[in-house]
mmCIF file with all atom_site columns, C-alpha atoms in Angstrom:
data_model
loop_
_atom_site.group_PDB
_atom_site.id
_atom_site.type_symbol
_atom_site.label_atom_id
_atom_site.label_alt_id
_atom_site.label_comp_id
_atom_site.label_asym_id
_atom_site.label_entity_id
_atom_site.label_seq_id
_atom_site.pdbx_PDB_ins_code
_atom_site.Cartn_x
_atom_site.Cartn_y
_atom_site.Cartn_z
_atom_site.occupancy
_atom_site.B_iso_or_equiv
_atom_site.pdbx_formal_charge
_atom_site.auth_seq_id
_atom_site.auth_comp_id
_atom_site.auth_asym_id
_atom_site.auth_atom_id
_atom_site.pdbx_PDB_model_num
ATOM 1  C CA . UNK F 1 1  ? 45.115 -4.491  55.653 1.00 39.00 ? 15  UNK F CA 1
ATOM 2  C CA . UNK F 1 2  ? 42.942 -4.536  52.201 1.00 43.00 ? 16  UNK F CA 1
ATOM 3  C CA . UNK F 1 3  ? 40.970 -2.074  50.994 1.00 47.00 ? 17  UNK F CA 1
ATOM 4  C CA . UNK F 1 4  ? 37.931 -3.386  49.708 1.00 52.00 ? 18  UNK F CA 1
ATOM 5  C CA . UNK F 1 5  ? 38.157 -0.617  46.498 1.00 50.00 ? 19  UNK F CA 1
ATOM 6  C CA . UNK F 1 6  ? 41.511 -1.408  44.734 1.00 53.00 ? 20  UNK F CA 1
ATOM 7  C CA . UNK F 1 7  ? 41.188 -1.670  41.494 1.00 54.00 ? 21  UNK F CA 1
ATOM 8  C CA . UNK F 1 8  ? 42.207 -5.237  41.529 1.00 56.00 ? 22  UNK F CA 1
ATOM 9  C CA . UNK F 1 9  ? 39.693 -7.253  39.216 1.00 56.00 ? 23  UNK F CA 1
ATOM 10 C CA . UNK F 1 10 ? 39.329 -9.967  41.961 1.00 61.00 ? 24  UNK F CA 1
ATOM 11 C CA . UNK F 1 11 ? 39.068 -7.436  44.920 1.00 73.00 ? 25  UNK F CA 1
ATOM 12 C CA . UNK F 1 12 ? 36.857 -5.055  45.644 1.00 87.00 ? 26  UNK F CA 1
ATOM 13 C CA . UNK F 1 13 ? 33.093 -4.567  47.456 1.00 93.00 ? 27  UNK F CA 1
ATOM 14 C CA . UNK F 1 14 ? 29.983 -5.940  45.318 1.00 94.00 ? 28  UNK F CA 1
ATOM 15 C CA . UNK F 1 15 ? 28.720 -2.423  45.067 1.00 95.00 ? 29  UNK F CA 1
ATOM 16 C CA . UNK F 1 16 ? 31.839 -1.306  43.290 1.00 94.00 ? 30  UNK F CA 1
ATOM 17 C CA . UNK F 1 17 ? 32.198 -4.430  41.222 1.00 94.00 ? 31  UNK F CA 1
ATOM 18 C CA . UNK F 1 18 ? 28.211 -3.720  40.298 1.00 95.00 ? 32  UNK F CA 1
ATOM 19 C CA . UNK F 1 19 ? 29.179 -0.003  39.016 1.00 95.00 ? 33  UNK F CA 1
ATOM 20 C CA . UNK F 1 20 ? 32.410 -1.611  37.181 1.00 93.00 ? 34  UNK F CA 1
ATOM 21 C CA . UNK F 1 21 ? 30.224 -3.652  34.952 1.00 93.00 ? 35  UNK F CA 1
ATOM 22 C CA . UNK F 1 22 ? 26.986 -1.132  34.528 1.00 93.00 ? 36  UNK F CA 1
ATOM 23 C CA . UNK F 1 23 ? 29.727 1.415   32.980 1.00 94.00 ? 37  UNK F CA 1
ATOM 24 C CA . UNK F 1 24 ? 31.842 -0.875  30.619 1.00 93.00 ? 38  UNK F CA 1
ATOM 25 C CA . UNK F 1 25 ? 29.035 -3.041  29.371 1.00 94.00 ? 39  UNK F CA 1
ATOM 26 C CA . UNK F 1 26 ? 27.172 -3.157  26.357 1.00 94.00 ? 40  UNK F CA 1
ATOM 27 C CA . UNK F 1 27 ? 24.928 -0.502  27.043 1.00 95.00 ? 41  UNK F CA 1
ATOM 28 C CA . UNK F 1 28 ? 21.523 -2.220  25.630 1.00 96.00 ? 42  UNK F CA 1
ATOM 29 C CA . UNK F 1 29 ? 22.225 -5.139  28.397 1.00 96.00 ? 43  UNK F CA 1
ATOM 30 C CA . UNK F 1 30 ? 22.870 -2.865  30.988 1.00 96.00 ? 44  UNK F CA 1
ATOM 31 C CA . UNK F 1 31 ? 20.022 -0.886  30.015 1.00 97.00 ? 45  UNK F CA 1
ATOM 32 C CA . UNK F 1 32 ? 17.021 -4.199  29.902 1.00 97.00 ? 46  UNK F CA 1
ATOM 33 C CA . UNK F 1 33 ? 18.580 -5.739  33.305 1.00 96.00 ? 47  UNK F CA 1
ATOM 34 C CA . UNK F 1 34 ? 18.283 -1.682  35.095 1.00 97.00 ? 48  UNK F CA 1
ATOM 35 C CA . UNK F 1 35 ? 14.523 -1.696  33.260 1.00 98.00 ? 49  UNK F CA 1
ATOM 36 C CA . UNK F 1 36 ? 13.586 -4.820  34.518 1.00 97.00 ? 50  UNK F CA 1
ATOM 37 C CA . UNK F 1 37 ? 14.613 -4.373  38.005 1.00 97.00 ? 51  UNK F CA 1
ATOM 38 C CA . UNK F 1 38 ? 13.195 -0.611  37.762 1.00 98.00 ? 52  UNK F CA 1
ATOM 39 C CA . UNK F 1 39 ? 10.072 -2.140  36.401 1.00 98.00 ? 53  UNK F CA 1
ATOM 40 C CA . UNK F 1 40 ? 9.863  -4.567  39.312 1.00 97.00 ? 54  UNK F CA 1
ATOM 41 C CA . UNK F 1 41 ? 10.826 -2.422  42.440 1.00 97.00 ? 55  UNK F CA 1
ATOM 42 C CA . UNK F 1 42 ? 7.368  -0.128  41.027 1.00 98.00 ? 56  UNK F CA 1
ATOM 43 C CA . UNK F 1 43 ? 4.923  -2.873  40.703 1.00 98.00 ? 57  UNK F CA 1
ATOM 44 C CA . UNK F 1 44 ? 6.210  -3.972  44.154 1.00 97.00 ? 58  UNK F CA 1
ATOM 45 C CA . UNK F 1 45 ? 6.128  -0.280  45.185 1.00 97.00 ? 59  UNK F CA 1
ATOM 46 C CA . UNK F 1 46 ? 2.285  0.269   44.400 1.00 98.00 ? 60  UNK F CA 1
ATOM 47 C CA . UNK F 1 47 ? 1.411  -3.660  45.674 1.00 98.00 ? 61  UNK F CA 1
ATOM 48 C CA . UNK F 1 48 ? 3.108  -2.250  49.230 1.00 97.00 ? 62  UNK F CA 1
ATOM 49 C CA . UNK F 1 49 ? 1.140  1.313   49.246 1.00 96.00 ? 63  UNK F CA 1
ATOM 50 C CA . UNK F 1 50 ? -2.200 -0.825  48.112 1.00 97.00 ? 64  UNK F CA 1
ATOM 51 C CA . UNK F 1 51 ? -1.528 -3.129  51.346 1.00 97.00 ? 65  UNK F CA 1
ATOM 52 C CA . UNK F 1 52 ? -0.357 -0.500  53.470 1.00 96.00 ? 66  UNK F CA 1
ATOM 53 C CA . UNK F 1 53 ? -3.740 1.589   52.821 1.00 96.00 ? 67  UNK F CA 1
ATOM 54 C CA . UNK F 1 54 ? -6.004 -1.648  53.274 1.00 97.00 ? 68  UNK F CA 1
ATOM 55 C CA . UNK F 1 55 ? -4.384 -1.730  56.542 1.00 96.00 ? 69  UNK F CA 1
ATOM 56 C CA . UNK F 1 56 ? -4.108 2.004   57.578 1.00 97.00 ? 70  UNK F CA 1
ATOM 57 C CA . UNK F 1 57 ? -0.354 1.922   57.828 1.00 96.00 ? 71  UNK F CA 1
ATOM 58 C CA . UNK F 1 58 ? 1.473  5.164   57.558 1.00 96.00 ? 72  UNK F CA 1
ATOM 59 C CA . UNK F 1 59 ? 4.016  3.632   55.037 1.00 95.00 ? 73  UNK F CA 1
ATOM 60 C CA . UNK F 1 60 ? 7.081  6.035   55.093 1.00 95.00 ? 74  UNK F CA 1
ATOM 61 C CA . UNK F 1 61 ? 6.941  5.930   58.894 1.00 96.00 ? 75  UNK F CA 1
ATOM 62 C CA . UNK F 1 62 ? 6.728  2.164   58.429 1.00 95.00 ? 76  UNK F CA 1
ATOM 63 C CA . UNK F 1 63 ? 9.369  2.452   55.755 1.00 95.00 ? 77  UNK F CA 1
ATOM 64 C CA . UNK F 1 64 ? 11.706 4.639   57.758 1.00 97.00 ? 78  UNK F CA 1
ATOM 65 C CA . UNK F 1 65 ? 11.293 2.116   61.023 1.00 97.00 ? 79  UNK F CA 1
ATOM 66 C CA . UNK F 1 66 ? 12.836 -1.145  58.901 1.00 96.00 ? 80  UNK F CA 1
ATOM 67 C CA . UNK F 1 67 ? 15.372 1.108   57.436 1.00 96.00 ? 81  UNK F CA 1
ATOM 68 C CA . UNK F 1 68 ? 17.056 2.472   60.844 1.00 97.00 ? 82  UNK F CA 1
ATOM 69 C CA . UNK F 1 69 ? 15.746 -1.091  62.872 1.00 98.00 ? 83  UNK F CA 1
ATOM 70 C CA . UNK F 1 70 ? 16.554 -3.503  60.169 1.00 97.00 ? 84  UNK F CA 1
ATOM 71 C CA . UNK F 1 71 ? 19.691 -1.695  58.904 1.00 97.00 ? 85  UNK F CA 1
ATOM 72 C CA . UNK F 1 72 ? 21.778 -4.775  58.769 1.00 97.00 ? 86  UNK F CA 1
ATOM 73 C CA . UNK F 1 73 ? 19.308 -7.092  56.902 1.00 97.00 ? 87  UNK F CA 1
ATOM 74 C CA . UNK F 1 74 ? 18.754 -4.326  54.950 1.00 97.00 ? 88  UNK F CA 1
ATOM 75 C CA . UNK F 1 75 ? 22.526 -3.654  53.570 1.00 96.00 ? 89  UNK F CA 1
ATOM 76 C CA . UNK F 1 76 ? 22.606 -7.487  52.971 1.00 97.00 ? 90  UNK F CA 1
ATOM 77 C CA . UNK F 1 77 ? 19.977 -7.526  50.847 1.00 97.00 ? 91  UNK F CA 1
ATOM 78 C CA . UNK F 1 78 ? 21.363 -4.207  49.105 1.00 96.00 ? 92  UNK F CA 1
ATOM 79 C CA . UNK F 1 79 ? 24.963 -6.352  48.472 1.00 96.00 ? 93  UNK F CA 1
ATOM 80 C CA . UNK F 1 80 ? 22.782 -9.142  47.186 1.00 96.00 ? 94  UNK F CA 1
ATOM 81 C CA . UNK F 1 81 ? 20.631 -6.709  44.780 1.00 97.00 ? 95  UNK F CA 1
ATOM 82 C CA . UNK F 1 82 ? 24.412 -5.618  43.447 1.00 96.00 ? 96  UNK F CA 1
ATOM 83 C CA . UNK F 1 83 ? 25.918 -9.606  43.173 1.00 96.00 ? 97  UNK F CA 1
ATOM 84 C CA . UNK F 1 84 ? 22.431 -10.726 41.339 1.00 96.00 ? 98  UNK F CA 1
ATOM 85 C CA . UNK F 1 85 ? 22.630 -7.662  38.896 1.00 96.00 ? 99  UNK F CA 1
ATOM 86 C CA . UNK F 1 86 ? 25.999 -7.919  38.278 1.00 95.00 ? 100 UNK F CA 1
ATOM 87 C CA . UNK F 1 87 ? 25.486 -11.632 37.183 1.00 94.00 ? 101 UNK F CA 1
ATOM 88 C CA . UNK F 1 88 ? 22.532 -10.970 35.588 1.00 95.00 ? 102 UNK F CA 1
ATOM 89 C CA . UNK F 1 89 ? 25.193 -8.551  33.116 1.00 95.00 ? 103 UNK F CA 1
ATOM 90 C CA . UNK F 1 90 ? 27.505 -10.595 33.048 1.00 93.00 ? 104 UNK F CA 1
ATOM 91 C CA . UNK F 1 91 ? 25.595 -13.873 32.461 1.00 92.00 ? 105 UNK F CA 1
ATOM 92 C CA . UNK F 1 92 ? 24.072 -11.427 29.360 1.00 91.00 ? 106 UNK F CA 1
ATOM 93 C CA . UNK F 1 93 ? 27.014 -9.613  27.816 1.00 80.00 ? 107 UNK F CA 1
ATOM 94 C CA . UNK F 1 94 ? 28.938 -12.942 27.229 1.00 72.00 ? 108 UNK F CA 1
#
């Protein structure tokens, strides 16, 4: 059986592989690609809590509902967050 960790360059899970290249990169890259993402996850952040108060949603209950009912979509899009940053390095520290 494989594990999905060895630390075989061509094996291993996208999160690891995503952790691989954020701690042996050039640091500046590393450093814009986090800020970027970082900058976009809080503008999308305050556009959700602006909707979610026009609409009188409770937003961590919401929040905590797609996390436990949504779990699988949600650890797909998680590995895809890890495969797009990674590339985003890579593509960047070449």
């Amino acid at each position: 059986m494989l594990h999905v960790d060895e630390d075989d360059f061509l094996v291993g899970s996208p999160r690891s592989k995503f952790f691989d290249i954020v701690f042996y990169a050039n640091k500046s890259i590393v450093t814009n690609v986090l800020e970027n993402h970082i900058r976009r996850h809080v503008a999308m952040e305050y556009l959700l809590e602006r909707l979610a108060k026009k609409e009188g949603l409770d937003l961590e209950y919401e929040l905590q509902n797609i996390l436990i009912e949504q779990e699988d979509d949600i650890l797909l899009r998680e590995t895809d967050f890890y495969i797009v940053t990674t590339g985003e390095v890579l593509t960047q520290n070449e």
